[in-house]
Each structure stands twice: as structure tokens, then as C-alpha cells.
CSV table of C-alpha atoms and ligand atoms in Angstrom, one decimal:
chain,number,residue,atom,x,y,z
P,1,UNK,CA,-3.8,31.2,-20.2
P,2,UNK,CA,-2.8,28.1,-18.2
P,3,UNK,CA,-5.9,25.5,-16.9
P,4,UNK,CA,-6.9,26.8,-13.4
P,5,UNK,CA,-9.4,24.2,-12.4
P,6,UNK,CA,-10.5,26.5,-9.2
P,7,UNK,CA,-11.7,29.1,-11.9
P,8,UNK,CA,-14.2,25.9,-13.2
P,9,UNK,CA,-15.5,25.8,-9.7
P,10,UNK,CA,-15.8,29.2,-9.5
P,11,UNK,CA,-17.7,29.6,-12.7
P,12,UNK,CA,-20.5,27.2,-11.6
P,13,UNK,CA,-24.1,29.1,-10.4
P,14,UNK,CA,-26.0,26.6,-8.4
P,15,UNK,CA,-28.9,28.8,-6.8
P,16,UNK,CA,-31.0,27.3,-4.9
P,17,UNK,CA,-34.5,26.8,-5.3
P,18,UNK,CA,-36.1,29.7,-3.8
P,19,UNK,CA,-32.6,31.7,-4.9
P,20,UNK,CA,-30.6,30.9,-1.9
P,21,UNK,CA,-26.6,31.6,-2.6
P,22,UNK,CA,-26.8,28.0,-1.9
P,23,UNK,CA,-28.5,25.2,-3.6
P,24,UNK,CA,-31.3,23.6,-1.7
P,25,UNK,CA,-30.3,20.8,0.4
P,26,UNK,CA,-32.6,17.8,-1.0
P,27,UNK,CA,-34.7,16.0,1.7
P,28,UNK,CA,-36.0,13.0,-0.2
P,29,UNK,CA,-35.5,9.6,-0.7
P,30,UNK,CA,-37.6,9.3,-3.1
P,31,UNK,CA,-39.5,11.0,-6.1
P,32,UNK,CA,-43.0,11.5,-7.5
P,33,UNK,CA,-43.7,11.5,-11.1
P,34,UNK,CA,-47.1,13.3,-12.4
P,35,UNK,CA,-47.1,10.2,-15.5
P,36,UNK,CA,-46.6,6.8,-14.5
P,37,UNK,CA,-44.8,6.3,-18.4
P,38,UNK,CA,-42.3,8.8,-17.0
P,39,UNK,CA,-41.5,7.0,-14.4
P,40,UNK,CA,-40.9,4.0,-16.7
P,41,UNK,CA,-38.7,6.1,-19.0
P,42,UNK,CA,-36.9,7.2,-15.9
P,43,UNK,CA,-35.9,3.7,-15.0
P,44,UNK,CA,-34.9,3.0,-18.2
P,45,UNK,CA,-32.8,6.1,-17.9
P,46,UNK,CA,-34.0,8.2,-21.0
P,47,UNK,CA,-35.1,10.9,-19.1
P,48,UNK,CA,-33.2,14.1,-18.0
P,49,UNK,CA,-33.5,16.2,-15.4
P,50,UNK,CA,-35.7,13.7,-13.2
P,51,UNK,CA,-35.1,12.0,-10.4
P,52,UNK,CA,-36.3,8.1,-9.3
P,53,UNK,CA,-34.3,7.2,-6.3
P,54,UNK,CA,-31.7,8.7,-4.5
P,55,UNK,CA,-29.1,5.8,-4.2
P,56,UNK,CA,-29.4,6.3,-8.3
P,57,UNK,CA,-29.1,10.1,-8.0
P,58,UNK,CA,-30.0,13.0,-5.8
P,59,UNK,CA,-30.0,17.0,-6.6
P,60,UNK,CA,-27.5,17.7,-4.3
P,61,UNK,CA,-25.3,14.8,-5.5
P,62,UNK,CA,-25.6,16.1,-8.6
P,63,UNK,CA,-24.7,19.7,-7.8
P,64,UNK,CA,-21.4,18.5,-6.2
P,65,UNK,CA,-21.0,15.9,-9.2
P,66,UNK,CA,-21.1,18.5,-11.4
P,67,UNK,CA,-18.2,20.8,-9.4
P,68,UNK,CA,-16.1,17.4,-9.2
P,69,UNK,CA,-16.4,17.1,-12.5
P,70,UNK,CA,-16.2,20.7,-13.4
P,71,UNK,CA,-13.2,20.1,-11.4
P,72,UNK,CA,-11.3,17.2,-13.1
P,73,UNK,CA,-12.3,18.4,-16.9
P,74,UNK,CA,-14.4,15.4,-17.1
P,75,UNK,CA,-17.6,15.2,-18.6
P,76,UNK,CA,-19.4,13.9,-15.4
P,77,UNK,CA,-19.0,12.6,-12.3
P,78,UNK,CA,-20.7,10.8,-9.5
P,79,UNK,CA,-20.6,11.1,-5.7
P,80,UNK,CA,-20.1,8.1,-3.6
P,81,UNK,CA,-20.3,7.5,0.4
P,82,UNK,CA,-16.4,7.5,0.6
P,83,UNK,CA,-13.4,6.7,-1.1
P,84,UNK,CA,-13.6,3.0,-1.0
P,85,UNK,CA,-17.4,3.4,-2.4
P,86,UNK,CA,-16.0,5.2,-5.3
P,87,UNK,CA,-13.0,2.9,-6.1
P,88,UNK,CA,-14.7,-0.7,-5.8
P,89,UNK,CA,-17.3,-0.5,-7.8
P,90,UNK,CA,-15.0,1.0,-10.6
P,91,UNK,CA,-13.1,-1.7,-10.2
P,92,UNK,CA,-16.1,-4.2,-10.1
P,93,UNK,CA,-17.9,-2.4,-13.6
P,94,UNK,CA,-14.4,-2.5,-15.3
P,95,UNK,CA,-13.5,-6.3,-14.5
P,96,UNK,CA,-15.6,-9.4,-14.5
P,97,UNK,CA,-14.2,-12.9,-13.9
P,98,UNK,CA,-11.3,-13.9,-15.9
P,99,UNK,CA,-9.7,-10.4,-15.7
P,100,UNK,CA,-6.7,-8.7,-15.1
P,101,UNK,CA,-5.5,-5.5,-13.7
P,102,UNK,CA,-2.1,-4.2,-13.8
P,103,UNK,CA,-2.1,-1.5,-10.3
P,104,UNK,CA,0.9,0.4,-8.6
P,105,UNK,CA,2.5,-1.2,-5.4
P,106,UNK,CA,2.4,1.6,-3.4
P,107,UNK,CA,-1.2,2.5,-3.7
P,108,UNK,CA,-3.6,3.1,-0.6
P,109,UNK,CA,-3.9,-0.4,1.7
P,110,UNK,CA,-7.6,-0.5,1.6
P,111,UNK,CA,-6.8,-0.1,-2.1
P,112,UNK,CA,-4.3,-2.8,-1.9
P,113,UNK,CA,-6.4,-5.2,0.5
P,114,UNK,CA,-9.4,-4.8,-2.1
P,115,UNK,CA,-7.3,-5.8,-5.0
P,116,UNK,CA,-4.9,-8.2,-2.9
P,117,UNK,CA,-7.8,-10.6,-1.0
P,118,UNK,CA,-11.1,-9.5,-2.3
P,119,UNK,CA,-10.9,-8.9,-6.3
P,120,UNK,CA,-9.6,-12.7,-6.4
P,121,UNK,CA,-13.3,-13.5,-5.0
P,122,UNK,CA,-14.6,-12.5,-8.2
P,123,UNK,CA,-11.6,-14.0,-10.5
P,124,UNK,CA,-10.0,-10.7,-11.2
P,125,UNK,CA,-6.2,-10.6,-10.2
P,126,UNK,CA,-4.0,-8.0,-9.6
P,127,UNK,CA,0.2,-7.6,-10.8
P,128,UNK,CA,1.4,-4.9,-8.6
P,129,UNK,CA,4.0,-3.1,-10.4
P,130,UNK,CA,6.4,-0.2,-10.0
P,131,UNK,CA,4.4,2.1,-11.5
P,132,UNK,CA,7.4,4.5,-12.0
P,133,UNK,CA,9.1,2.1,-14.6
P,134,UNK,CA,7.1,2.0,-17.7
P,135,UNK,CA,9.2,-0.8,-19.7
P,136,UNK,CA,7.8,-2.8,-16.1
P,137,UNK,CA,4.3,-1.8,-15.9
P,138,UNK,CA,4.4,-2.8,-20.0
P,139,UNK,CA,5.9,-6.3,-19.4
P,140,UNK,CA,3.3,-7.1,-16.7
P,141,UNK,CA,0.1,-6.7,-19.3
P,142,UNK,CA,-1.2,-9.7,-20.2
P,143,UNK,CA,-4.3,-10.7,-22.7
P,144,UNK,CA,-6.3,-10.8,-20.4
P,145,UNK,CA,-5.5,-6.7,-18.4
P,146,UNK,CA,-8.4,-4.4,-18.4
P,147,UNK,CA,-7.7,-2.2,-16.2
P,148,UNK,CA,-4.2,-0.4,-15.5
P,149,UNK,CA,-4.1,1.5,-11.7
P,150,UNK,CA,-2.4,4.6,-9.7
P,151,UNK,CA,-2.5,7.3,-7.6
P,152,UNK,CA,-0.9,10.5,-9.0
P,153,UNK,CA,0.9,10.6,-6.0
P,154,UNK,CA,1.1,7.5,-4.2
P,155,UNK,CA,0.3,7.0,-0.6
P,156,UNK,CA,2.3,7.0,1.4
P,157,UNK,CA,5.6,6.4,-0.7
P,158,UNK,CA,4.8,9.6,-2.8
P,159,UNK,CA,6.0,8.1,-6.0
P,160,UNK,CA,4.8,10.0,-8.7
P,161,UNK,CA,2.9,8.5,-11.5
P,162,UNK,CA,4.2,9.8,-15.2
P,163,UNK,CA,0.6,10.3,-16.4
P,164,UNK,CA,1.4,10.5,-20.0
P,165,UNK,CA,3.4,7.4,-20.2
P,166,UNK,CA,0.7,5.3,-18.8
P,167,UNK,CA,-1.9,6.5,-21.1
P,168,UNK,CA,0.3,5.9,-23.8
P,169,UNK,CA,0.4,2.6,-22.8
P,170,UNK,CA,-3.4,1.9,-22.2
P,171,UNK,CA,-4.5,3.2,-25.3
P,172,UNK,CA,-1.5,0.9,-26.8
P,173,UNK,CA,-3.5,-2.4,-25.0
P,174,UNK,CA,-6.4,-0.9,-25.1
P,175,UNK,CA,-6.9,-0.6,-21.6
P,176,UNK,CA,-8.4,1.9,-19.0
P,177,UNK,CA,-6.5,4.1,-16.7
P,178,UNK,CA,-7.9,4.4,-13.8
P,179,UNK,CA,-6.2,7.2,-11.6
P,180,UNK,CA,-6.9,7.6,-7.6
P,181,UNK,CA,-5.7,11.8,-7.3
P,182,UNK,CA,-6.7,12.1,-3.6
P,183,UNK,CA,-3.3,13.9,-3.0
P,184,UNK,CA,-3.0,16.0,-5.7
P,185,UNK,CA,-6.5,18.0,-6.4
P,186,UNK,CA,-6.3,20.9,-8.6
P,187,UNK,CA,-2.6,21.0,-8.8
P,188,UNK,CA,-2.7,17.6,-10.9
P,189,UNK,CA,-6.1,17.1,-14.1
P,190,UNK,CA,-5.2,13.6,-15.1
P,191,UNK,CA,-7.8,14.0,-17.5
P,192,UNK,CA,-5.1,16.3,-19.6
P,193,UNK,CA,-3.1,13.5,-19.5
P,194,UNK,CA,-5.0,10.2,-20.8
P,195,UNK,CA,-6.5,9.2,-17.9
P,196,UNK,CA,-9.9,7.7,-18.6
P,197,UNK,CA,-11.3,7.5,-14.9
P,198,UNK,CA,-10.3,9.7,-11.9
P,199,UNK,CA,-11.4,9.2,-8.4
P,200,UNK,CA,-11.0,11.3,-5.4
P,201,UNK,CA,-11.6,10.2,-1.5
P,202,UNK,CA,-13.2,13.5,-0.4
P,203,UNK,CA,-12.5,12.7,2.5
P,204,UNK,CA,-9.0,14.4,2.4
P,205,UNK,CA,-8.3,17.5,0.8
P,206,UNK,CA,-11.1,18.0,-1.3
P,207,UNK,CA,-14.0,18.7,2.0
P,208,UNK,CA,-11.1,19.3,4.6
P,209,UNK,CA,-12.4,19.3,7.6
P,210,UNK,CA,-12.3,15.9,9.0
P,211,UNK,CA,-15.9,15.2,9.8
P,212,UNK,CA,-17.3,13.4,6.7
P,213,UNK,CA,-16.3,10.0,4.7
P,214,UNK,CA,-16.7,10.5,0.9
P,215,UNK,CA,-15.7,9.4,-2.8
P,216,UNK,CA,-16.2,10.7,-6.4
P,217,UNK,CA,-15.4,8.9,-9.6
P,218,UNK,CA,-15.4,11.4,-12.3
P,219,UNK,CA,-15.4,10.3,-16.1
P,220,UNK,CA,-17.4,10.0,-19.4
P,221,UNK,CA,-21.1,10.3,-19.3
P,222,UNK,CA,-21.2,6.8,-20.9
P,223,UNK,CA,-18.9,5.4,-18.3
P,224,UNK,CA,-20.6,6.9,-14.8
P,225,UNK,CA,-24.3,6.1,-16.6
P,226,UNK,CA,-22.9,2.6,-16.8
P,227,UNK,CA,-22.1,2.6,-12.9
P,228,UNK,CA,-25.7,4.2,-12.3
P,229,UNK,CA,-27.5,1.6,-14.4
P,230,UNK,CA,-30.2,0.0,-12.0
P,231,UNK,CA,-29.9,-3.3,-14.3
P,232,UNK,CA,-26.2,-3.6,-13.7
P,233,UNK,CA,-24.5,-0.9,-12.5
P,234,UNK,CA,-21.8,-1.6,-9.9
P,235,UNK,CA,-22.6,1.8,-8.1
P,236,UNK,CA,-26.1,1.7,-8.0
P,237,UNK,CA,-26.1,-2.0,-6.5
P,238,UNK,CA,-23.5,-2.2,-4.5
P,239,UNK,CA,-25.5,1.1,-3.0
P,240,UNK,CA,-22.7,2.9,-1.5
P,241,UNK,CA,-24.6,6.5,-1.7
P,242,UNK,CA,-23.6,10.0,-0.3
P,243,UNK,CA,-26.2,11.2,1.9
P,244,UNK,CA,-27.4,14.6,0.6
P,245,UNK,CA,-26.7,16.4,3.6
P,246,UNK,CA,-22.9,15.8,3.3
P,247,UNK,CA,-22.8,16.4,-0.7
P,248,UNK,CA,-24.0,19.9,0.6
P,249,UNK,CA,-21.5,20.3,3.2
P,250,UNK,CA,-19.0,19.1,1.3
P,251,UNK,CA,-19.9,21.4,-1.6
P,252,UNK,CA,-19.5,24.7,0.5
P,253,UNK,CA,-15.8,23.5,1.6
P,254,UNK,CA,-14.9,23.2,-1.9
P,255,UNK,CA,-15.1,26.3,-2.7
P,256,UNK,CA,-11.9,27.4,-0.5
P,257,UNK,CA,-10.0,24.4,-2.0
P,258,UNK,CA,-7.8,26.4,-4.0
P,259,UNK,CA,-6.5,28.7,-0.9
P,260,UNK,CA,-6.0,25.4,1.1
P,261,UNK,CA,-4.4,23.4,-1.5
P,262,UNK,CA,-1.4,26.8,-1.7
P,263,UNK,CA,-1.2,26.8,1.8
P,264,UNK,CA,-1.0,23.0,2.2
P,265,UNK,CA,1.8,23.2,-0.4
P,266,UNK,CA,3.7,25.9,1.1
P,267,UNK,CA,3.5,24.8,4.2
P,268,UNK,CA,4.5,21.2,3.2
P,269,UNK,CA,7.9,22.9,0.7
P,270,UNK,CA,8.9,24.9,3.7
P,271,UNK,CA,9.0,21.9,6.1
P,272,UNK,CA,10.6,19.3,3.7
P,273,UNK,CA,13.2,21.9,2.8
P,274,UNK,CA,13.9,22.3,6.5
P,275,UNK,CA,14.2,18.6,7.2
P,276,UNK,CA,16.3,18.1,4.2
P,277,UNK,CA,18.9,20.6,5.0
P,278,UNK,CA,19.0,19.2,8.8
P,279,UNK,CA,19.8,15.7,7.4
P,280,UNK,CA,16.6,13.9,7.6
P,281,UNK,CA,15.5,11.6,4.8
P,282,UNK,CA,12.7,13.6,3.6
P,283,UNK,CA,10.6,12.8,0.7
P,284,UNK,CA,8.7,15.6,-0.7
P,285,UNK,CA,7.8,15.9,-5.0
P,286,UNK,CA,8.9,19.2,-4.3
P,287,UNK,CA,12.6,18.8,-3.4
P,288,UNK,CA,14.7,18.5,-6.0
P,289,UNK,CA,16.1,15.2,-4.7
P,290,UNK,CA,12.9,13.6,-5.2
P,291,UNK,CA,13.4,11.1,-8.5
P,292,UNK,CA,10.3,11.9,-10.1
P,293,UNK,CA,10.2,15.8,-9.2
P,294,UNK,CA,10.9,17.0,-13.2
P,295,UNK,CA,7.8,14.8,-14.2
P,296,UNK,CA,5.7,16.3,-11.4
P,297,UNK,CA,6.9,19.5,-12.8
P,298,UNK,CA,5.7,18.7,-16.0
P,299,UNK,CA,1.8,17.9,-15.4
P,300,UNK,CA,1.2,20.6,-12.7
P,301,UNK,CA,-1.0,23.4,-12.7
P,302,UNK,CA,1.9,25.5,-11.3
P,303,UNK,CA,-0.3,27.8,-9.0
P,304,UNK,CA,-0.8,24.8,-6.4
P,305,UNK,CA,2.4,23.7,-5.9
P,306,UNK,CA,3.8,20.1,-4.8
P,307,UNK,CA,0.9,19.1,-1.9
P,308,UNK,CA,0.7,18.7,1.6
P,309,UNK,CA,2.4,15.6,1.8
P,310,UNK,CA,5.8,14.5,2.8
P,311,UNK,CA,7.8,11.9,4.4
P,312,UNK,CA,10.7,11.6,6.8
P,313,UNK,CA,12.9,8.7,7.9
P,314,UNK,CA,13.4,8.5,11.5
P,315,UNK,CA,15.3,5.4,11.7
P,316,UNK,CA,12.9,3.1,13.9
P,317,UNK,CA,9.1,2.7,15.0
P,318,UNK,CA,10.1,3.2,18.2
P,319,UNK,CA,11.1,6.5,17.4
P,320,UNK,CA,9.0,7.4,15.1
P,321,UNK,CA,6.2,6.5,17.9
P,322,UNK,CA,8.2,8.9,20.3
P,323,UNK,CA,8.6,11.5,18.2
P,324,UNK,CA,4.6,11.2,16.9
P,325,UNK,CA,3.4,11.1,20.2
P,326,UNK,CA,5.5,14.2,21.8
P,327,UNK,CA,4.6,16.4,19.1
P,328,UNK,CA,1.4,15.3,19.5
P,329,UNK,CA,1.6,16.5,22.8
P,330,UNK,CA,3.3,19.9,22.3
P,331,UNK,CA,-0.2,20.6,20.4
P,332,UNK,CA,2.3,20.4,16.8
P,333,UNK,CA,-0.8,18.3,15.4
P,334,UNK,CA,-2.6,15.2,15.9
P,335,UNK,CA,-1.6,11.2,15.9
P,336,UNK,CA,-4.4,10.4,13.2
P,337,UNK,CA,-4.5,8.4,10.0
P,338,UNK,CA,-6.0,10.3,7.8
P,339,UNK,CA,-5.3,13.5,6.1
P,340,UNK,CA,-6.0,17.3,4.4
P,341,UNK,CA,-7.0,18.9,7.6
P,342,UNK,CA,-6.6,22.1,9.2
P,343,UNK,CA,-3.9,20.7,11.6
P,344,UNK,CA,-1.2,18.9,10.8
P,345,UNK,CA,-1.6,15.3,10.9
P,346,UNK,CA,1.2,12.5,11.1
P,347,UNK,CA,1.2,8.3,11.2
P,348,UNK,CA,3.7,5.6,10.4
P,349,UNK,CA,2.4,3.9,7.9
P,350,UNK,CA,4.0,0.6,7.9
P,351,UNK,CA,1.6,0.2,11.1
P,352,UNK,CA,-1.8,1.8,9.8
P,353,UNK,CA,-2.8,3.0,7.0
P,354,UNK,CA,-0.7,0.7,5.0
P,355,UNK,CA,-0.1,-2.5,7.1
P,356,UNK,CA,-3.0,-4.3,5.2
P,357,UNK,CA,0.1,-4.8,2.8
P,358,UNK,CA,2.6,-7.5,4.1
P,359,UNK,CA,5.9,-6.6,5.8
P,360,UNK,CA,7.9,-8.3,3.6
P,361,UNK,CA,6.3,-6.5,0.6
P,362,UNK,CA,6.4,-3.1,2.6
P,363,UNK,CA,10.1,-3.7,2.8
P,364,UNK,CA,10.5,-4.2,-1.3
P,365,UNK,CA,8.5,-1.0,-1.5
P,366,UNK,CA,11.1,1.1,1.1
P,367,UNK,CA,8.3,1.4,3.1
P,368,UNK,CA,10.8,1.3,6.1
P,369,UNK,CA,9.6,1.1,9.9
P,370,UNK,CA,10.7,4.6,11.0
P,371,UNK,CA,8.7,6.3,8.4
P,372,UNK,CA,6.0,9.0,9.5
P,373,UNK,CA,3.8,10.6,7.0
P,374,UNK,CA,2.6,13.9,7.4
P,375,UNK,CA,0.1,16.1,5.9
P,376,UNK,CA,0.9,19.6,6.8
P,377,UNK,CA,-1.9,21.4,8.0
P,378,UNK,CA,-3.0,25.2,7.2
P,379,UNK,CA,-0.4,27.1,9.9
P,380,UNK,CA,-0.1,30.5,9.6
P,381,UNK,CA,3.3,30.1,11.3
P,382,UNK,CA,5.5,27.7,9.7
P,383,UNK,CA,8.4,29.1,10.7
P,384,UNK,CA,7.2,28.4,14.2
P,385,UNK,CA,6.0,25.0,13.8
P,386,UNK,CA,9.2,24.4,12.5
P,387,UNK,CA,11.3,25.3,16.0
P,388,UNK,CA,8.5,23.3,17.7
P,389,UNK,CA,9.7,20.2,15.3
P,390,UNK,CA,12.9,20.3,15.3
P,391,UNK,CA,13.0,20.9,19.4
P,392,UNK,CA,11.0,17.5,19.9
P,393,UNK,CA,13.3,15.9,17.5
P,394,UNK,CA,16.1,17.2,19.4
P,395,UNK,CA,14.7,16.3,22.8
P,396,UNK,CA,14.4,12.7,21.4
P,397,UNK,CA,17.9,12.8,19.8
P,398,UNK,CA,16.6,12.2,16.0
P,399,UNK,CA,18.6,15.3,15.4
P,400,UNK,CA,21.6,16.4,17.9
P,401,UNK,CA,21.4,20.1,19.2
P,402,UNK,CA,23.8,21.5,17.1
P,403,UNK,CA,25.1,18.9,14.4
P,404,UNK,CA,23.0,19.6,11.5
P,405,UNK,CA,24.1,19.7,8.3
P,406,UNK,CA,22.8,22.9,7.5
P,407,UNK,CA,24.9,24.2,10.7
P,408,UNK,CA,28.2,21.8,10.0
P,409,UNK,CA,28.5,23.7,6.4
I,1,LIG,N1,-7.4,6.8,-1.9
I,1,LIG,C1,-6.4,7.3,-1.1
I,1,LIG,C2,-5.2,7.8,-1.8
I,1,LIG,C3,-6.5,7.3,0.3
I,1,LIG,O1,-5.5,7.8,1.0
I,1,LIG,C4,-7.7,6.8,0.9
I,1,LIG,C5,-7.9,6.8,2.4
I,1,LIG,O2,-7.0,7.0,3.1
I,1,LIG,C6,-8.7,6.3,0.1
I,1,LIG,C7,-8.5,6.3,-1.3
I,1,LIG,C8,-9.9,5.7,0.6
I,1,LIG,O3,-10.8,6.7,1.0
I,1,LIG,P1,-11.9,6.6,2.1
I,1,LIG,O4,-11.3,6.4,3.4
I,1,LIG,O5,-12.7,7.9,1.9
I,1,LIG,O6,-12.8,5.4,1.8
């Protein structure tokens, strides 16, 4: 039987205290301790099963740790206030002054701001790679790497990282690899594949509904006890804590990842096939055309499909703009940055979510002007959002009425 990681979720029994379905939400920023040697040991960390502090740990943190990291096959995992608070501290505990990290060029631009202007603050510098060319990424470690960086499927390129390959090569340098997989949850374990950290912004897929910030960074129980350490642990002091109240919200949406994550993909295969066929540069892992689609193939858990991300070229920001803001207004989905929601949700990321990266650099990448980035929402109709699509785009003249390619054949 294949790895379903939606069946680990499933398997998990967190009742809550007085048996509710639901685990009790904690209330409490701090914790009593009926010895005063406990709480000694506790700060030292050889306790289990108590609690000091909650920017070290909460119960309902831990409860949604523990699914994250049921989740991702790791051993453990700990919950952050968003992505960012998950990925900087990693970055921090992994690299001190002198360092060197070896990170994909298309990666997230807070990602890429963080490692760009404010990692040199410390001494730790950054080669920015294309992570897709292994015999590249190689050439670029130096003696002084630690650390080597990617998102399973980059955002907002969608360049797919060959897992394997770049384990083989941090355990050849004895390095870490530290994988982002906010696009790809349960259809993608990097763990099967070498990776020694994983993170996740919950903010996307994994919670789903838009109204919360949040971060995991799931690994060894060594590794996330390091993070935690109150001497020097980069997640306990730079403090950038999940308040319980979301860890319990976010929790409960979990639990339907699985029938989001098929939908999103459908959805998201249906569209890019569309667009395809009517011409449109359309970059989805799913197509067949994209150049890393056999090596997605290859690490999926098949049941989730390809993702609710895809690309299309439209030529110019202009029209990208026009076309973003009429569908927009035809109630297709919503001009917003971010994505995983219920609705679809579209950008051009050369002027948001990535412009932290210079134009000139965006330009290397082929992160071109007219592109707009969707994440396909949950639509029961797809076929129907389709028509609405492809009318805006022929209202703005991004595809004539009848000149299509799937109609000239
Ligand atoms: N990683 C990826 C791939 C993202 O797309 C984002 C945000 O867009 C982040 C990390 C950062 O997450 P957050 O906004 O929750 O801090």
C-alpha cells in the first residue's frame, strides 16, 4: 500500500480533556509546577509531558505539532506564528557567521529578501542557484555551505525541485536540506526523499481559509529541541509563537486537507489543460509540457494530484492587470496575494509577492511582466469558471473569439 499521509492525520485521537471530539483549547500563558526541582528540570528540558512557558510550548501547539508532523513522516514538529516565523529561525539555528547557504532562485520573496539583505547582517551569504540543474547547485557549494534551500514547488515559477538529487548531494557535503513544501502538502513527503527539515506556511493550503498567519518546521526531535532550547534556541528567542487559539483552529481545517488538496488539483489540471490548448503559456507540473513534470511524477503520492497552482503568460502587466481586475469583477475570484483558499485567487507576481527580488534578476528567472499566478479555488463548476475565463480574456483580446488553437485544428 502506497504512503497516504491524510490516513496519519486521520489515525491521530486527540480528545480533549473532559472528552470533547476536540482537544481542549489551552488558555494559559503560563504553568504551575507542584515541585519547584521540576520546574528546574523543565527548564533544562528533561522533563516530558510538562509545560513552562508557552512561547516554548503549549498543549494545543503540540496537538497540531504532532498532526504536522504526523503529516510530513517526521519525528516532530513545531508550530510557529507564520511562515516567515518558521523559516528564519531555521535558517538562524542552522548558520552562524562565516556561513554559507546554497538556496533556489525562485523561492518565496520574503524568503529571498531574508536571505538576500538580512542573513548578510549576521555574515551568512546566500548563492542563488537554479535549483533544477544539479551539476549547478553542486558547483556553487563551497567549504564553508551549511545549508542547501527549496521549495518543492517553487513560488511562483513552479519549478520543481528533484528531491532525491539534492539529498544526494547534501549528504555528499554534509549539508542540510532544508525544503519549504507550502505548495505541495500531502501530495509531496520530502522526508521520503532526504530532506532533513520541512517547513510549511499554514497559511496556504494547509488551514485554508484565509483568516490566520502561520508556520511549521517539522524535523528530528534533536533538531526542533535545538530550536526550542531557552539557552539558545533560534525559535524560542526570536519568540515568534502561534497563539493557541489558532493552532486549534487551524487543527480542525486540517482535517478536510485531503478533500481540498483533490479538488485544488483538479480544478487547477482542468484549467491549465484548457489554457494550454487555447494557446496560452501555461505552466502547470501537471501538463506534460512542463520540464520537470516526469520528476514530479516520480515523488507524488498519486491520490493528490499536481496542486492548485499554475501560471499563464499574458504578454504585459497591463494586461495582466486588466484581465486580474475584470475577473475580479465578474466575481471569478479575488485580486489577493496569497493563496489555498476557497476562491480562486490570482496576482502578478513580478509586482507583489515576488518584487522583493530585483527586476533584472526576475528577468534571468523568466519571471516575465505579464505573468499572473493563480491558485485555483474549490469550484464545484470548473467547467463554468472556465467560460467565465476565457470570456474576460476574450473581451480584453488576450485570446480572439474564435482563433484558438484548439478551434484552428
Ligand atoms: N513559503 C512560501 C512558499 C510562501 O508562498 C510564503 C508566503 O507567501 C511563505 C513561505 C511565507 O509564509 P507566511 O506569509 O505565512 O509568513
Amino acid at each position: 500500500m502506497s504512503f497516504n499521509p491524510a490516513n496519519k492525520i486521520q489515525d491521530l485521537q486527540n480528545f480533549g480533556e473532559y472528552g470533547g471530539v476536540n482537544p481542549s483549547i489551552s488558555d494559559s500563558s503560563t504553568y504551575t509546577f507542584m515541585s519547584a526541582k521540576t520546574m528546574f528540570d523543565t527548564f533544562e528540558g528533561n522533563t516530558d509531558g510538562c509545560y513552562l512557558y508557552s512561547r516554548h510550548t503549549s498543549p494545543t501547539n503540540l496537538h497540531l505539532s504532532s498532526a504536522l508532523a504526523a503529516m510530513e513522516g517526521t519525528e516532530t514538529a513545531n508550530v510557529a506564528a507564520s511562515g516567515m516565523g518558521a523559516i528564519t529561525p531555521v535558517i538562524l539555528q542552522l548558520c552562524g557567521a562565516g556561513d554559507h547557504i546554497v538556496s533556489s532562485r525562485t523561492i518565496y520573496g520574503g524568503t529571498y529578501a531574508f536571505l538576500k539583505n538580512f542573513a548578510p547582517r549576521f555574515n551568512v551569504s546566500t548563492s542563488f542557484v537554479d535549483i533544477t540543474k544539479l551539476d549547478i547547485v553542486e558547483a556553487a557549494i563551497t567549504e564553508q555551505t551549511k545549508v542547501l534551500y527549496c521549495e518543492t514547488v517553487s513560488n511562483p515559477l513552479l519549478e520543481v525541485a528533484d528531491l532525491k538529487g539534492i539529498s544526494d548531494l547534501a549528504k555528499k557535503y554534509n549539508l542540510k536540506l532544508v525544503v519549504d513544501n507550502t505548495f505541495s502538502p500531502l501530495a509531496i513527503t520530502p522526508i521520503k526523499f532526504g530532506a532533513d527539515v520541512v517547513i510549511h506556511s499554514l497559511t496556504k493550503f494547509i488551514n485554508g481559509s484565509s483568516d490566520t498567519v502561520g508556520g511549521v518546521v517539522c524535523g528530528t526531535e534533536e533538531f526542533i529541541n535545538s530550536l526550542k532550547d531557552v539557552n539558545d534556541g533560534a525559535s524560542m528567542l526570536l519568540g515568534s509563537t502561534m497563539d493557541s487559539l489558532r493552532a486549534s483552529s487551524i487543527l480542525k481545517n486540517m482535517r478536510t486537507l485531503h478533500i481540498r488538496m483533490k479538488q485544488h488539483s483538479h480544478n487547477a489540471m482542468y484549467l491549465a489543460q484548457k489554457f494550454e490548448s487555447d494557446g496560452l503559456k501555461t505552466v502547470y507540473p501537471g501538463l506534460s509540457s512542463h520540464p520537470s513534470h516526469e520528476i514530479y511524477k516520480s515523488m507524488m503520492n498519486a491520490a493528490f494530484g499536481f496542486g492548485g497552482m499554475l501560471t499563464i503568460d499574458v504578454g504585459s502587466l497591463t494586461k495582466a492587470n486588466e484581465l486580474m481586475e475584470l475577473m475580479q469583477h465578474k466575481n471569478i475570484g479575488y485580486l489577493a496575494v496569497s493563496l489555498g483558499f476557497y476562491k480562486t485567487l490570482f496576482s502578478a507576481p513580478g509586482s507583489s509577492t515576488s518584487s522583493e527580488i530585483p527586476e533584472e534578476e526576475q528577468a534571468q528567472m523568466g519571471l516575465s511582466d505579464g505573468l499572473i499566478r493563480f491558485s485555483i479555488g474549490l469550484d464545484d463548476d470548473i467547467e463554468r469558471t472556465y467560460s467565465m475565463i476565457r470570456e474576460c480574456m476574450q473581451a480584453l483580446h488576450i485570446l480572439s473569439p474564435k482563433s484558438t488553437l484548439e478551434e484552428t485544428i
